[in-house]
Amino acid sequence: MSFLSSLFGKKEVTTGNITILNKNEYATQIITNNIKPIDVRTALEYGGGHIKNAINVDFFNTGNFEKYFEKLNKEKAVYVYCRSGARSQKAARKLLKMGFEQVFDLRGGYSAWK
């Protein structure tokens, strides 16, 4: 992100087909579009708190992660998040490689959501 966009608060950053949304944009989209976000943290992390209606699909459990997403429509947008944003970025890149066309990620992860 350039100095000017960070200075003037550009909210949305798009990298390929991964769109990073701030907390307010993410919340608006999942509520308005009745979307169940995907929490890619471990079950223990998920149990410690998560976004309402989120589905837990642990990114580190590769077999289950791929199995879950293989069943979904790759033309529909997917909303992911993790603890801080790093793991969900890896998950988003993996989803693009699996053929998903649009992935949305929560900037700052669940830490920013609380």
mmCIF file with all atom_site columns, C-alpha atoms in Angstrom:
data_model
loop_
_atom_site.group_PDB
_atom_site.id
_atom_site.type_symbol
_atom_site.label_atom_id
_atom_site.label_alt_id
_atom_site.label_comp_id
_atom_site.label_asym_id
_atom_site.label_entity_id
_atom_site.label_seq_id
_atom_site.pdbx_PDB_ins_code
_atom_site.Cartn_x
_atom_site.Cartn_y
_atom_site.Cartn_z
_atom_site.occupancy
_atom_site.B_iso_or_equiv
_atom_site.pdbx_formal_charge
_atom_site.auth_seq_id
_atom_site.auth_comp_id
_atom_site.auth_asym_id
_atom_site.auth_atom_id
_atom_site.pdbx_PDB_model_num
ATOM 1   C CA . MET A 1 1   ? 0.000   0.000   0.000  1.00 0.00 ? 1   MET A CA 1
ATOM 2   C CA . SER A 1 2   ? 1.348   3.386   -0.920 1.00 0.00 ? 2   SER A CA 1
ATOM 3   C CA . PHE A 1 3   ? 2.050   6.112   1.576  1.00 0.00 ? 3   PHE A CA 1
ATOM 4   C CA . LEU A 1 4   ? -0.835  8.266   0.329  1.00 0.00 ? 4   LEU A CA 1
ATOM 5   C CA . SER A 1 5   ? -3.419  5.501   0.432  1.00 0.00 ? 5   SER A CA 1
ATOM 6   C CA . SER A 1 6   ? -2.377  4.590   3.970  1.00 0.00 ? 6   SER A CA 1
ATOM 7   C CA . LEU A 1 7   ? -2.426  8.262   4.950  1.00 0.00 ? 7   LEU A CA 1
ATOM 8   C CA . PHE A 1 8   ? -5.903  8.848   3.528  1.00 0.00 ? 8   PHE A CA 1
ATOM 9   C CA . GLY A 1 9   ? -7.306  5.572   4.834  1.00 0.00 ? 9   GLY A CA 1
ATOM 10  C CA . LYS A 1 10  ? -7.923  3.516   1.735  1.00 0.00 ? 10  LYS A CA 1
ATOM 11  C CA . LYS A 1 11  ? -10.163 0.760   3.099  1.00 0.00 ? 11  LYS A CA 1
ATOM 12  C CA . GLU A 1 12  ? -10.122 -1.940  0.445  1.00 0.00 ? 12  GLU A CA 1
ATOM 13  C CA . VAL A 1 13  ? -7.039  -3.552  -1.050 1.00 0.00 ? 13  VAL A CA 1
ATOM 14  C CA . THR A 1 14  ? -7.384  -6.042  -3.871 1.00 0.00 ? 14  THR A CA 1
ATOM 15  C CA . THR A 1 15  ? -4.612  -8.499  -4.727 1.00 0.00 ? 15  THR A CA 1
ATOM 16  C CA . GLY A 1 16  ? -5.589  -10.645 -7.698 1.00 0.00 ? 16  GLY A CA 1
ATOM 17  C CA . ASN A 1 17  ? -8.921  -12.119 -6.687 1.00 0.00 ? 17  ASN A CA 1
ATOM 18  C CA . ILE A 1 18  ? -8.339  -11.666 -2.967 1.00 0.00 ? 18  ILE A CA 1
ATOM 19  C CA . THR A 1 19  ? -10.033 -8.611  -1.497 1.00 0.00 ? 19  THR A CA 1
ATOM 20  C CA . ILE A 1 20  ? -9.027  -7.499  1.972  1.00 0.00 ? 20  ILE A CA 1
ATOM 21  C CA . LEU A 1 21  ? -11.817 -5.738  3.839  1.00 0.00 ? 21  LEU A CA 1
ATOM 22  C CA . ASN A 1 22  ? -11.717 -3.776  7.062  1.00 0.00 ? 22  ASN A CA 1
ATOM 23  C CA . LYS A 1 23  ? -13.957 -4.821  9.945  1.00 0.00 ? 23  LYS A CA 1
ATOM 24  C CA . ASN A 1 24  ? -16.888 -2.592  8.974  1.00 0.00 ? 24  ASN A CA 1
ATOM 25  C CA . GLU A 1 25  ? -16.876 -3.584  5.298  1.00 0.00 ? 25  GLU A CA 1
ATOM 26  C CA . TYR A 1 26  ? -16.544 -7.276  6.182  1.00 0.00 ? 26  TYR A CA 1
ATOM 27  C CA . ALA A 1 27  ? -19.401 -7.076  8.693  1.00 0.00 ? 27  ALA A CA 1
ATOM 28  C CA . THR A 1 28  ? -21.640 -5.215  6.269  1.00 0.00 ? 28  THR A CA 1
ATOM 29  C CA . GLN A 1 29  ? -21.080 -7.747  3.505  1.00 0.00 ? 29  GLN A CA 1
ATOM 30  C CA . ILE A 1 30  ? -21.615 -10.872 5.607  1.00 0.00 ? 30  ILE A CA 1
ATOM 31  C CA . ILE A 1 31  ? -24.763 -9.413  7.201  1.00 0.00 ? 31  ILE A CA 1
ATOM 32  C CA . THR A 1 32  ? -26.237 -7.892  4.025  1.00 0.00 ? 32  THR A CA 1
ATOM 33  C CA . ASN A 1 33  ? -25.571 -10.984 1.912  1.00 0.00 ? 33  ASN A CA 1
ATOM 34  C CA . ASN A 1 34  ? -26.358 -13.504 4.689  1.00 0.00 ? 34  ASN A CA 1
ATOM 35  C CA . ILE A 1 35  ? -22.899 -15.079 4.390  1.00 0.00 ? 35  ILE A CA 1
ATOM 36  C CA . LYS A 1 36  ? -21.372 -17.556 6.814  1.00 0.00 ? 36  LYS A CA 1
ATOM 37  C CA . PRO A 1 37  ? -17.694 -16.615 7.050  1.00 0.00 ? 37  PRO A CA 1
ATOM 38  C CA . ILE A 1 38  ? -15.054 -19.334 7.231  1.00 0.00 ? 38  ILE A CA 1
ATOM 39  C CA . ASP A 1 39  ? -12.826 -19.281 10.320 1.00 0.00 ? 39  ASP A CA 1
ATOM 40  C CA . VAL A 1 40  ? -9.572  -20.987 9.263  1.00 0.00 ? 40  VAL A CA 1
ATOM 41  C CA . ARG A 1 41  ? -8.171  -21.186 12.810 1.00 0.00 ? 41  ARG A CA 1
ATOM 42  C CA . THR A 1 42  ? -7.880  -24.337 14.891 1.00 0.00 ? 42  THR A CA 1
ATOM 43  C CA . ALA A 1 43  ? -10.889 -25.715 16.768 1.00 0.00 ? 43  ALA A CA 1
ATOM 44  C CA . LEU A 1 44  ? -9.328  -24.535 20.041 1.00 0.00 ? 44  LEU A CA 1
ATOM 45  C CA . GLU A 1 45  ? -8.967  -20.969 18.747 1.00 0.00 ? 45  GLU A CA 1
ATOM 46  C CA . TYR A 1 46  ? -12.506 -21.065 17.337 1.00 0.00 ? 46  TYR A CA 1
ATOM 47  C CA . GLY A 1 47  ? -13.804 -22.267 20.704 1.00 0.00 ? 47  GLY A CA 1
ATOM 48  C CA . GLY A 1 48  ? -12.234 -19.233 22.346 1.00 0.00 ? 48  GLY A CA 1
ATOM 49  C CA . GLY A 1 49  ? -14.476 -16.899 20.347 1.00 0.00 ? 49  GLY A CA 1
ATOM 50  C CA . HIS A 1 50  ? -15.524 -16.419 16.744 1.00 0.00 ? 50  HIS A CA 1
ATOM 51  C CA . ILE A 1 51  ? -17.703 -14.342 14.443 1.00 0.00 ? 51  ILE A CA 1
ATOM 52  C CA . LYS A 1 52  ? -21.386 -15.257 14.760 1.00 0.00 ? 52  LYS A CA 1
ATOM 53  C CA . ASN A 1 53  ? -22.443 -18.027 12.323 1.00 0.00 ? 53  ASN A CA 1
ATOM 54  C CA . ALA A 1 54  ? -18.843 -18.674 11.248 1.00 0.00 ? 54  ALA A CA 1
ATOM 55  C CA . ILE A 1 55  ? -17.909 -22.146 10.060 1.00 0.00 ? 55  ILE A CA 1
ATOM 56  C CA . ASN A 1 56  ? -14.632 -23.543 11.398 1.00 0.00 ? 56  ASN A CA 1
ATOM 57  C CA . VAL A 1 57  ? -12.418 -25.143 8.749  1.00 0.00 ? 57  VAL A CA 1
ATOM 58  C CA . ASP A 1 58  ? -8.881  -25.492 10.146 1.00 0.00 ? 58  ASP A CA 1
ATOM 59  C CA . PHE A 1 59  ? -6.323  -24.445 7.522  1.00 0.00 ? 59  PHE A CA 1
ATOM 60  C CA . PHE A 1 60  ? -3.650  -26.603 9.180  1.00 0.00 ? 60  PHE A CA 1
ATOM 61  C CA . ASN A 1 61  ? -5.771  -29.738 8.686  1.00 0.00 ? 61  ASN A CA 1
ATOM 62  C CA . THR A 1 62  ? -5.004  -29.833 4.958  1.00 0.00 ? 62  THR A CA 1
ATOM 63  C CA . GLY A 1 63  ? -7.086  -32.902 4.109  1.00 0.00 ? 63  GLY A CA 1
ATOM 64  C CA . ASN A 1 64  ? -10.253 -31.600 5.748  1.00 0.00 ? 64  ASN A CA 1
ATOM 65  C CA . PHE A 1 65  ? -9.651  -28.075 4.431  1.00 0.00 ? 65  PHE A CA 1
ATOM 66  C CA . GLU A 1 66  ? -9.464  -29.243 0.822  1.00 0.00 ? 66  GLU A CA 1
ATOM 67  C CA . LYS A 1 67  ? -12.328 -31.726 1.273  1.00 0.00 ? 67  LYS A CA 1
ATOM 68  C CA . TYR A 1 68  ? -14.629 -29.006 2.645  1.00 0.00 ? 68  TYR A CA 1
ATOM 69  C CA . PHE A 1 69  ? -13.905 -26.511 -0.133 1.00 0.00 ? 69  PHE A CA 1
ATOM 70  C CA . GLU A 1 70  ? -14.041 -29.040 -2.975 1.00 0.00 ? 70  GLU A CA 1
ATOM 71  C CA . LYS A 1 71  ? -17.805 -29.292 -2.349 1.00 0.00 ? 71  LYS A CA 1
ATOM 72  C CA . LEU A 1 72  ? -18.470 -25.549 -2.690 1.00 0.00 ? 72  LEU A CA 1
ATOM 73  C CA . ASN A 1 73  ? -19.382 -23.564 -5.787 1.00 0.00 ? 73  ASN A CA 1
ATOM 74  C CA . LYS A 1 74  ? -16.141 -21.938 -6.922 1.00 0.00 ? 74  LYS A CA 1
ATOM 75  C CA . GLU A 1 75  ? -18.028 -19.098 -8.610 1.00 0.00 ? 75  GLU A CA 1
ATOM 76  C CA . LYS A 1 76  ? -19.461 -17.886 -5.278 1.00 0.00 ? 76  LYS A CA 1
ATOM 77  C CA . ALA A 1 77  ? -17.421 -15.543 -3.111 1.00 0.00 ? 77  ALA A CA 1
ATOM 78  C CA . VAL A 1 78  ? -15.811 -17.001 0.011  1.00 0.00 ? 78  VAL A CA 1
ATOM 79  C CA . TYR A 1 79  ? -15.176 -14.958 3.175  1.00 0.00 ? 79  TYR A CA 1
ATOM 80  C CA . VAL A 1 80  ? -12.290 -16.131 5.361  1.00 0.00 ? 80  VAL A CA 1
ATOM 81  C CA . TYR A 1 81  ? -10.578 -14.920 8.516  1.00 0.00 ? 81  TYR A CA 1
ATOM 82  C CA . CYS A 1 82  ? -8.058  -16.116 11.097 1.00 0.00 ? 82  CYS A CA 1
ATOM 83  C CA . ARG A 1 83  ? -6.489  -14.638 14.227 1.00 0.00 ? 83  ARG A CA 1
ATOM 84  C CA . SER A 1 84  ? -4.476  -11.812 12.679 1.00 0.00 ? 84  SER A CA 1
ATOM 85  C CA . GLY A 1 85  ? -4.804  -12.094 8.907  1.00 0.00 ? 85  GLY A CA 1
ATOM 86  C CA . ALA A 1 86  ? -1.646  -14.025 7.954  1.00 0.00 ? 86  ALA A CA 1
ATOM 87  C CA . ARG A 1 87  ? -3.114  -17.530 7.942  1.00 0.00 ? 87  ARG A CA 1
ATOM 88  C CA . SER A 1 88  ? -6.272  -16.426 6.135  1.00 0.00 ? 88  SER A CA 1
ATOM 89  C CA . GLN A 1 89  ? -4.090  -14.880 3.399  1.00 0.00 ? 89  GLN A CA 1
ATOM 90  C CA . LYS A 1 90  ? -2.432  -18.279 2.922  1.00 0.00 ? 90  LYS A CA 1
ATOM 91  C CA . ALA A 1 91  ? -5.874  -19.907 2.903  1.00 0.00 ? 91  ALA A CA 1
ATOM 92  C CA . ALA A 1 92  ? -7.127  -17.349 0.368  1.00 0.00 ? 92  ALA A CA 1
ATOM 93  C CA . ARG A 1 93  ? -4.187  -18.036 -1.967 1.00 0.00 ? 93  ARG A CA 1
ATOM 94  C CA . LYS A 1 94  ? -4.821  -21.769 -1.659 1.00 0.00 ? 94  LYS A CA 1
ATOM 95  C CA . LEU A 1 95  ? -8.497  -21.258 -2.478 1.00 0.00 ? 95  LEU A CA 1
ATOM 96  C CA . LEU A 1 96  ? -7.560  -19.324 -5.625 1.00 0.00 ? 96  LEU A CA 1
ATOM 97  C CA . LYS A 1 97  ? -5.317  -22.225 -6.651 1.00 0.00 ? 97  LYS A CA 1
ATOM 98  C CA . MET A 1 98  ? -8.271  -24.567 -6.039 1.00 0.00 ? 98  MET A CA 1
ATOM 99  C CA . GLY A 1 99  ? -10.276 -22.537 -8.560 1.00 0.00 ? 99  GLY A CA 1
ATOM 100 C CA . PHE A 1 100 ? -12.257 -20.077 -6.461 1.00 0.00 ? 100 PHE A CA 1
ATOM 101 C CA . GLU A 1 101 ? -12.815 -16.824 -8.302 1.00 0.00 ? 101 GLU A CA 1
ATOM 102 C CA . GLN A 1 102 ? -13.251 -14.376 -5.430 1.00 0.00 ? 102 GLN A CA 1
ATOM 103 C CA . VAL A 1 103 ? -12.058 -14.580 -1.834 1.00 0.00 ? 103 VAL A CA 1
ATOM 104 C CA . PHE A 1 104 ? -12.611 -11.903 0.807  1.00 0.00 ? 104 PHE A CA 1
ATOM 105 C CA . ASP A 1 105 ? -10.368 -11.661 3.854  1.00 0.00 ? 105 ASP A CA 1
ATOM 106 C CA . LEU A 1 106 ? -10.797 -9.745  7.115  1.00 0.00 ? 106 LEU A CA 1
ATOM 107 C CA . ARG A 1 107 ? -7.959  -7.259  7.655  1.00 0.00 ? 107 ARG A CA 1
ATOM 108 C CA . GLY A 1 108 ? -6.417  -7.931  11.070 1.00 0.00 ? 108 GLY A CA 1
ATOM 109 C CA . GLY A 1 109 ? -8.444  -11.130 11.534 1.00 0.00 ? 109 GLY A CA 1
ATOM 110 C CA . TYR A 1 110 ? -10.513 -11.935 14.586 1.00 0.00 ? 110 TYR A CA 1
ATOM 111 C CA . SER A 1 111 ? -8.184  -9.743  16.679 1.00 0.00 ? 111 SER A CA 1
ATOM 112 C CA . ALA A 1 112 ? -9.503  -6.717  14.770 1.00 0.00 ? 112 ALA A CA 1
ATOM 113 C CA . TRP A 1 113 ? -13.088 -7.964  14.997 1.00 0.00 ? 113 TRP A CA 1
ATOM 114 C CA . LYS A 1 114 ? -13.321 -8.091  18.810 1.00 0.00 ? 114 LYS A CA 1
#
